[in-house]
CSV table of C-alpha atoms in Angstrom, one decimal:
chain,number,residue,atom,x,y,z
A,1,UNK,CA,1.4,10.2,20.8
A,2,UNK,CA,-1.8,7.8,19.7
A,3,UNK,CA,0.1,4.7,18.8
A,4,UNK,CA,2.5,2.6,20.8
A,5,UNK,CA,6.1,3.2,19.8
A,6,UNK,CA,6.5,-0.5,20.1
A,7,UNK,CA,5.3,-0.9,16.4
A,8,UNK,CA,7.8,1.2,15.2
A,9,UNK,CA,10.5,-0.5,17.7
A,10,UNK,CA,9.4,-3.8,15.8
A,11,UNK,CA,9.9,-1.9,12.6
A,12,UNK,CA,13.3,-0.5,13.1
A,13,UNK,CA,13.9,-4.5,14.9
A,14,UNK,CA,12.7,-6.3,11.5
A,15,UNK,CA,14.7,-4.0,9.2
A,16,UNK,CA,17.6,-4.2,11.4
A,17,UNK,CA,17.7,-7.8,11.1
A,18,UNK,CA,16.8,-7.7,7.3
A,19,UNK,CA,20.5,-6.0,6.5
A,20,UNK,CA,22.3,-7.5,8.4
A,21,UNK,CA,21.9,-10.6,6.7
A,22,UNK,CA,23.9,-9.0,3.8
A,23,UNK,CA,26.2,-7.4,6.2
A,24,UNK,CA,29.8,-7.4,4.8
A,25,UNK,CA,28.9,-8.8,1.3
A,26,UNK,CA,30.0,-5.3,-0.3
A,27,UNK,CA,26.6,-4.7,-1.6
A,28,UNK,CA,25.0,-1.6,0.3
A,29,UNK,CA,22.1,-1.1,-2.0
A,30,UNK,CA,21.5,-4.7,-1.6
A,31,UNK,CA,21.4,-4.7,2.2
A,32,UNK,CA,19.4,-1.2,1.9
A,33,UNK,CA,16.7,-2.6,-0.6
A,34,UNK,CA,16.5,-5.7,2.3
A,35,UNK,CA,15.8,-3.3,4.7
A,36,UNK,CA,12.9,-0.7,3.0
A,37,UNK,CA,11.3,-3.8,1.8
A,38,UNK,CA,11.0,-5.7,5.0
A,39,UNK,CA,10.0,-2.1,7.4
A,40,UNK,CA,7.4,-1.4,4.6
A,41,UNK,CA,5.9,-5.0,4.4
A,42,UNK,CA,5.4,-4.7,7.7
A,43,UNK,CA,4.2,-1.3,8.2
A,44,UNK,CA,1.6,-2.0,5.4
A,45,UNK,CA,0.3,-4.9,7.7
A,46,UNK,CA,-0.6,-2.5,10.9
A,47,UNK,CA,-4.5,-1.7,11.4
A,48,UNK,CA,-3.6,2.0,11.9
A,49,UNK,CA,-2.5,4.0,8.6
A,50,UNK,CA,1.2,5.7,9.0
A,51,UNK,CA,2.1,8.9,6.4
A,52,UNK,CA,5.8,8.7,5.9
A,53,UNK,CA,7.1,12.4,5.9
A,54,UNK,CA,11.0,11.9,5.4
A,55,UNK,CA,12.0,8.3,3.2
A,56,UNK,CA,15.9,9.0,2.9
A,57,UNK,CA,17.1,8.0,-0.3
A,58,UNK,CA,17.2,10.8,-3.1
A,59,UNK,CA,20.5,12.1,-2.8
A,60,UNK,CA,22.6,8.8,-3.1
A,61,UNK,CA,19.5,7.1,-5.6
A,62,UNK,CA,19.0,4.6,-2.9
A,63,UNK,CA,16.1,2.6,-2.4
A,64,UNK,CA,13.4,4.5,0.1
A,65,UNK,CA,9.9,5.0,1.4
A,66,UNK,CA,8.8,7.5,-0.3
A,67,UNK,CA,7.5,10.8,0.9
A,68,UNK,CA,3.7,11.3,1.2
A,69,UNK,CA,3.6,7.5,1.3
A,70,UNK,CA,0.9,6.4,3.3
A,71,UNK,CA,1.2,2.8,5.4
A,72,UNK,CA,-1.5,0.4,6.6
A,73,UNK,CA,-4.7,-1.2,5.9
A,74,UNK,CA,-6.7,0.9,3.5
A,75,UNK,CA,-9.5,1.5,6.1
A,76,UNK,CA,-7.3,2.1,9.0
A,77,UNK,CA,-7.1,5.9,10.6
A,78,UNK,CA,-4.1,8.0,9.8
A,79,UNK,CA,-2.7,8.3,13.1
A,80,UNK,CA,0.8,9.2,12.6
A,81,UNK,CA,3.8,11.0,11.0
A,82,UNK,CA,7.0,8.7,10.6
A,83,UNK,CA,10.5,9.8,9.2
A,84,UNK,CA,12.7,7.0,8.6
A,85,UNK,CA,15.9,5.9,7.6
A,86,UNK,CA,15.8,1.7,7.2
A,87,UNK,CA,19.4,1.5,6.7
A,88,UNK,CA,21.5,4.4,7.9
A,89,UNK,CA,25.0,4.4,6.9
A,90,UNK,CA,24.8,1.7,3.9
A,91,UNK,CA,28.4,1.6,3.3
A,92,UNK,CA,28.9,0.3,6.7
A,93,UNK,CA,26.5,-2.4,6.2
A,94,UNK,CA,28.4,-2.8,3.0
A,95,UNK,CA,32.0,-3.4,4.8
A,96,UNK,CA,30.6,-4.3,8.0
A,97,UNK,CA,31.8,-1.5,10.2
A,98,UNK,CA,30.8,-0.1,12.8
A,99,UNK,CA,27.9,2.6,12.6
A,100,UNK,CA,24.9,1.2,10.7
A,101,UNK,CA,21.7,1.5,12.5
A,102,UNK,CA,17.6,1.3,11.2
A,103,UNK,CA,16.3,4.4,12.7
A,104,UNK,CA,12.7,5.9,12.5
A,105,UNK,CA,11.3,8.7,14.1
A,106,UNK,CA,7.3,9.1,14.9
A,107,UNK,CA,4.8,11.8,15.7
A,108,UNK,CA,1.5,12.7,15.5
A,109,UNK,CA,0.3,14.1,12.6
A,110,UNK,CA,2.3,17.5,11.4
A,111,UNK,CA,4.4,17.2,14.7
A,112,UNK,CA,8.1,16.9,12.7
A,113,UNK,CA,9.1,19.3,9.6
A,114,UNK,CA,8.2,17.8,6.1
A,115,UNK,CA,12.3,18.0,4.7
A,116,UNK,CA,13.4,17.4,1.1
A,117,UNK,CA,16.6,14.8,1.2
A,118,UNK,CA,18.7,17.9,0.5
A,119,UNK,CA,21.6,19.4,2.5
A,120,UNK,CA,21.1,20.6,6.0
A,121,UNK,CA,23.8,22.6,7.8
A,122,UNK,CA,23.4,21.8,11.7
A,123,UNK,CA,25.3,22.6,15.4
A,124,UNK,CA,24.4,20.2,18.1
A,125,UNK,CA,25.2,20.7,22.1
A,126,UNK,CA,23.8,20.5,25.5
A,127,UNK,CA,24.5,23.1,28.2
A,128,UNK,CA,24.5,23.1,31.7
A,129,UNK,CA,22.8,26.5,32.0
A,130,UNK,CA,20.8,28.9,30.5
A,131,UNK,CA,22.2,30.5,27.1
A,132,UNK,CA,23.2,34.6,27.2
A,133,UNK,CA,22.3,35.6,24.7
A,134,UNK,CA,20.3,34.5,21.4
A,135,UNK,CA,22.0,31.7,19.6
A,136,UNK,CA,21.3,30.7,15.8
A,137,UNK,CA,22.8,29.1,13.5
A,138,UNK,CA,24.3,32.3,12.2
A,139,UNK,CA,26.4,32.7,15.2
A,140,UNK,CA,29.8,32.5,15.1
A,141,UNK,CA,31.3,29.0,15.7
A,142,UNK,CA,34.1,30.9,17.9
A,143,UNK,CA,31.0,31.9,20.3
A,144,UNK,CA,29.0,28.5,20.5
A,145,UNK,CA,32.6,26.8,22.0
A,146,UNK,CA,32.8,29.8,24.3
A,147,UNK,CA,29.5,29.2,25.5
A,148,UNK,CA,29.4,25.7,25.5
A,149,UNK,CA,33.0,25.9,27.1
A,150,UNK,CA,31.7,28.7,29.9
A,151,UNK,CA,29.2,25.6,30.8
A,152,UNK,CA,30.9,23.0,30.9
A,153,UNK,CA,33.3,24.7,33.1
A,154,UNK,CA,36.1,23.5,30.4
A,155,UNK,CA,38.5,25.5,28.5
A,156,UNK,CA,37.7,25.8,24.6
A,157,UNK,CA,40.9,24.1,23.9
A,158,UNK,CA,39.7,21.1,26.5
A,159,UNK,CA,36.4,21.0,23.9
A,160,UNK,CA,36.0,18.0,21.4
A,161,UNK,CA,33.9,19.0,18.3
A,162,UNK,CA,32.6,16.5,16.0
A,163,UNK,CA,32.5,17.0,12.2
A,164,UNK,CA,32.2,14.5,8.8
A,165,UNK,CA,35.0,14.0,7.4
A,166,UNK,CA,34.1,16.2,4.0
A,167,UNK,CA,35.6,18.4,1.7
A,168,UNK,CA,33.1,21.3,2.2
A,169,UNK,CA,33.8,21.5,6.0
A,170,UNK,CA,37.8,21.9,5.0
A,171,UNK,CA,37.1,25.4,6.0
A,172,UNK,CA,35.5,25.0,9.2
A,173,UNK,CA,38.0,22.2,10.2
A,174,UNK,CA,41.2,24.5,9.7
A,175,UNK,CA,39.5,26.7,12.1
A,176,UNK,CA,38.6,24.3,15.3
A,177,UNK,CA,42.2,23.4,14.7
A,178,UNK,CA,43.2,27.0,14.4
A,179,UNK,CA,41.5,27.1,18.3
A,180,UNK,CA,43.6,24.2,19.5
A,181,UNK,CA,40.0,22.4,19.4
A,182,UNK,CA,39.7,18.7,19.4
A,183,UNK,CA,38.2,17.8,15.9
A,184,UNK,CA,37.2,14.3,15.5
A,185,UNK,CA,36.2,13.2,12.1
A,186,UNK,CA,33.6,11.1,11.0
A,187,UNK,CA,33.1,8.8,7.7
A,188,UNK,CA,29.4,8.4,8.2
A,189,UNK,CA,26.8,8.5,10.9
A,190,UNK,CA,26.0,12.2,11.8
A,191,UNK,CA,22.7,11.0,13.3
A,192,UNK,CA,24.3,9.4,16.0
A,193,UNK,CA,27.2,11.3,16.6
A,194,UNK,CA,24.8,14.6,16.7
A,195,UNK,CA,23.2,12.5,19.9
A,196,UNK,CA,26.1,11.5,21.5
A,197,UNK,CA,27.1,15.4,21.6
A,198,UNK,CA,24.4,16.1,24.3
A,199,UNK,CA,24.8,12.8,26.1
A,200,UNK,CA,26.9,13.1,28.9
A,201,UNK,CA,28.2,9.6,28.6
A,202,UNK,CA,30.1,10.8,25.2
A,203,UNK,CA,33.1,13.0,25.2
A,204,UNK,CA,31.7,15.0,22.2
A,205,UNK,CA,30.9,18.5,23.1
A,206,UNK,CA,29.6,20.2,20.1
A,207,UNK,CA,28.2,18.6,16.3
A,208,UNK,CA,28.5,20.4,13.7
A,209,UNK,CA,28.5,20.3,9.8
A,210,UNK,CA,26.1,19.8,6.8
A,211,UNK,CA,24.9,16.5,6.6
A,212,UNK,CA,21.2,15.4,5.1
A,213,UNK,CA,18.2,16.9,6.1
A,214,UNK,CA,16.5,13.4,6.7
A,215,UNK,CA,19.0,12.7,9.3
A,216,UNK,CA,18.9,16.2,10.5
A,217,UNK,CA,15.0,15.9,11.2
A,218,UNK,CA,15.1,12.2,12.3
A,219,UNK,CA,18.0,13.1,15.0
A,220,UNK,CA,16.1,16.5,16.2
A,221,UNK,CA,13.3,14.0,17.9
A,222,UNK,CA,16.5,11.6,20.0
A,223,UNK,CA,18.1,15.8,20.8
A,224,UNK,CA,15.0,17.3,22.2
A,225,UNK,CA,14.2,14.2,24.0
A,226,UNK,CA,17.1,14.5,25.9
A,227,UNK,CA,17.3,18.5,26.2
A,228,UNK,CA,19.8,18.9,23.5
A,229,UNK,CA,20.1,22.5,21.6
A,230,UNK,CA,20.1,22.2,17.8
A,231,UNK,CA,20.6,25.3,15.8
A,232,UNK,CA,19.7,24.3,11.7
A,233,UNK,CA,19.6,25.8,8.0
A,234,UNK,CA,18.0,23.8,4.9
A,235,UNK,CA,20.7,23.9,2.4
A,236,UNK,CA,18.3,23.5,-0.6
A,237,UNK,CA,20.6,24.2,-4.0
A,238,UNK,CA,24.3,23.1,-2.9
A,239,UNK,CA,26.1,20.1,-3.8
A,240,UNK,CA,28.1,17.9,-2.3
A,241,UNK,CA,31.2,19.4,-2.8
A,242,UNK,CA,30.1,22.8,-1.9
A,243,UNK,CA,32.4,24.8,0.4
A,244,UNK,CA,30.4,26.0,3.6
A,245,UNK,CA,31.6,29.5,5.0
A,246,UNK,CA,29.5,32.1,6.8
A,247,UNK,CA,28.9,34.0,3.5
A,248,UNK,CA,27.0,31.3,2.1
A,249,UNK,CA,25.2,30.3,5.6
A,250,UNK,CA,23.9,33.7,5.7
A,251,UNK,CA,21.8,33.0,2.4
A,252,UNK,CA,19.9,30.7,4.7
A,253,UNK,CA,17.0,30.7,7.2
A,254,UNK,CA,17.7,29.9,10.5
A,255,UNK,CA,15.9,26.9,11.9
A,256,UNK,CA,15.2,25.9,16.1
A,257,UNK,CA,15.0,22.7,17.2
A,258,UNK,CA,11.1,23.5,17.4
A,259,UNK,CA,10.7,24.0,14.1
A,260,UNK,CA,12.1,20.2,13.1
A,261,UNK,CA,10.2,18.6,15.9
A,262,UNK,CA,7.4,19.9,17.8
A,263,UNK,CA,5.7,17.4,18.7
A,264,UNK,CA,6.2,16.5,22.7
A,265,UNK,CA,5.1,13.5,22.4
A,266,UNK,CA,7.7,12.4,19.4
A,267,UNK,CA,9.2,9.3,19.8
A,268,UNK,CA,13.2,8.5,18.2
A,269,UNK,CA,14.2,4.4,17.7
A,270,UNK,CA,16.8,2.7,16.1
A,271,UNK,CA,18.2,-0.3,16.3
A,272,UNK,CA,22.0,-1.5,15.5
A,273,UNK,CA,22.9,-3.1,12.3
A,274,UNK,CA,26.1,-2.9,13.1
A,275,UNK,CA,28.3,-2.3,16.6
A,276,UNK,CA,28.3,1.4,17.0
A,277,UNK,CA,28.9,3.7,20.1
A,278,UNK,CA,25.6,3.2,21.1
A,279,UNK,CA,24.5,-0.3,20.8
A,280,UNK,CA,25.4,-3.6,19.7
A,281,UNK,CA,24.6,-4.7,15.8
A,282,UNK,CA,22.7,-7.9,14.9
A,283,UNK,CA,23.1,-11.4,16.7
A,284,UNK,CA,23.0,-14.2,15.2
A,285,UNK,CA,22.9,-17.1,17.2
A,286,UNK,CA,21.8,-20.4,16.1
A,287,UNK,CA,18.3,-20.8,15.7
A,288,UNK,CA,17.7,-17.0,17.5
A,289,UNK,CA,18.7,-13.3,16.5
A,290,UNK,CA,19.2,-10.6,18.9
A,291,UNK,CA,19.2,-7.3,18.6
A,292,UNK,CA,19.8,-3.9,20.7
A,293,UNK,CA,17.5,-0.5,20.3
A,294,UNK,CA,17.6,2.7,21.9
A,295,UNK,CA,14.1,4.3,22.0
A,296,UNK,CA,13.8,8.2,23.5
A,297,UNK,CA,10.8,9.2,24.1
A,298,UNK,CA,10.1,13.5,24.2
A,299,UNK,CA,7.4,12.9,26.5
A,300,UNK,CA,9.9,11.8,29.3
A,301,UNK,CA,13.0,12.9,28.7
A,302,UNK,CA,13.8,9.3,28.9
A,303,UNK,CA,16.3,7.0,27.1
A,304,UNK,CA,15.7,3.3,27.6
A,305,UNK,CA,18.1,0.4,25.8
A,306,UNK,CA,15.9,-2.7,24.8
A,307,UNK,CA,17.3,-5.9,23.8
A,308,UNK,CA,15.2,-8.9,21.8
A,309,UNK,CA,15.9,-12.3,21.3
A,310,UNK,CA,13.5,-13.9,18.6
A,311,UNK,CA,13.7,-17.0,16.3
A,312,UNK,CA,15.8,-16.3,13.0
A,313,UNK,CA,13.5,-16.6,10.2
């Protein structure tokens, strides 16, 4: 990529710190406001220009970047893509819980997918060894465990399978319970909790679920960095409450990992608002703030957990 990720670390860092000031208060479009104001203040003030591709916001009429927005001093190059989320998981700002994170993922130009903030149904694992057979998002769910079971040298019944706790995935819960699967149910947060489930530090196996298509392309960057598989479908006309079975999937195109991120040079950051699984939320300490990132670079295959200590403003 053209342009040092540390920009964007200092982004994520800056927004980060931005929310958490509100953290708790009960006011997540407050704390979400704080944070798109404060990454796009300073983006504008970078001597390169930036072209956001993915501002999350449209579904839940939240503050954003906007997409097609372009970033920087008027006569600085266009150098880069950017998909970003300032303040992922708002209602955890809100109540300060755990999971809220400022997250951006960066490219060169055209190297991540241009996504509406619509629906996106997704399945998230790593494997050990090469897959059979083809695998798509149209395959069965019963299969993907086997396979990712058959790796792992587990039993599927040893497997824990990560989902949002929704109403639409009532369906595909009763069946990973049907399979004597592990299901563990999240509020909020599928961009981290699609990570974790090709990190083998994590005991999630296997994501799966619709979630929002932002998320879904800002988490393909952190899941190719680290050799993840990621089987997608844009979900373009459903609603929130929309039931997802295999008759509806099928209405779908498939979508490979390749096709939300292809650039290998792609860089994925965030930064903790909050404590999550991954890293600590904002410090502050007297006169000094301190916060923890993760930044995974494609490039590398490498994951490296940066901490920064600056003056409170």
């Amino acid at each position: 990529m053209r342009v040092d990720y540390q920009y964007f670390l200092e982004a994520t860092v800056r927004a980060a710190i931005a929310a958490a000031k509100s953290r708790g208060k009960g006011d997540s479009k407050a704390s979400d406001a704080a944070a798109v104001d404060e990454m796009r203040a300073y983006l504008n003030g970078l001597s390169f220009r930036s072209r956001v591709i993915i501002g999350e916001g449209v579904r839940d009429n939240a503050p954003m970047l906007f997409r097609g927005e372009v970033l920087g001093i008027d006569e600085g190059e266009l150098c880069c893509d950017v998909a970003v989320d300032p303040l992922e998981c708002t209602d955890c700002c809100a109540g300060n819980k755990n999971g809220a994170i400022s997250v951006v993922a960066v490219s060169d130009i055209g190297g991540l997918l241009e996504a509406d903030d619509v629906y996106m149904y997704k399945i998230v694992y790593a494997v050990n060894d090469a897959i059979p057979h083809e695998v798509d998002a149209d395959t069965s769910l019963e299969d993907i465990l086997s396979i990712v079971a058959t790796s792992k040298g587990k039993k599927i019944s040893e497997l824990c399978v990560c989902i949002l706790n929704r109403k639409r995935h009532h369906g595909i819960i009763k069946l990973l319970r049907e399979m004597d699967v592990t299901v563990s149910l999240i509020d909020d947060g599928d961009v981290l909790a699609s990570i974790m489930a090709v990190m083998p530090d994590f005991d999630i196996d296997i994501y799966v679920g619709v979630g929002g298509a932002p998320e879904g392309v800002i988490s393909a960057a952190a899941i190719k960095g680290l050799g993840g598989v990621m089987h997608a479908k844009m979900l373009h006309d459903i609603s929130s409450e929309t039931e997802i079975d295999k008759a509806l999937l099928k209405q779908y195109r498939n979508m490979t990992l390749s096709d939300l991120s292809k650039d290998e040079s792609a860089v994925f950051i965030a930064t903790g608002i909050t404590d999550n699984a991954m890293m600590k939320g904002v410090i502050f300490e007297g006169e000094n703030v301190i916060t923890e990132s993760i930044v995974i670079e494609v490039a590398t295959s490498k994951m490296m957990k940066i901490q920064i200590k600056k003056r409170a403003k």
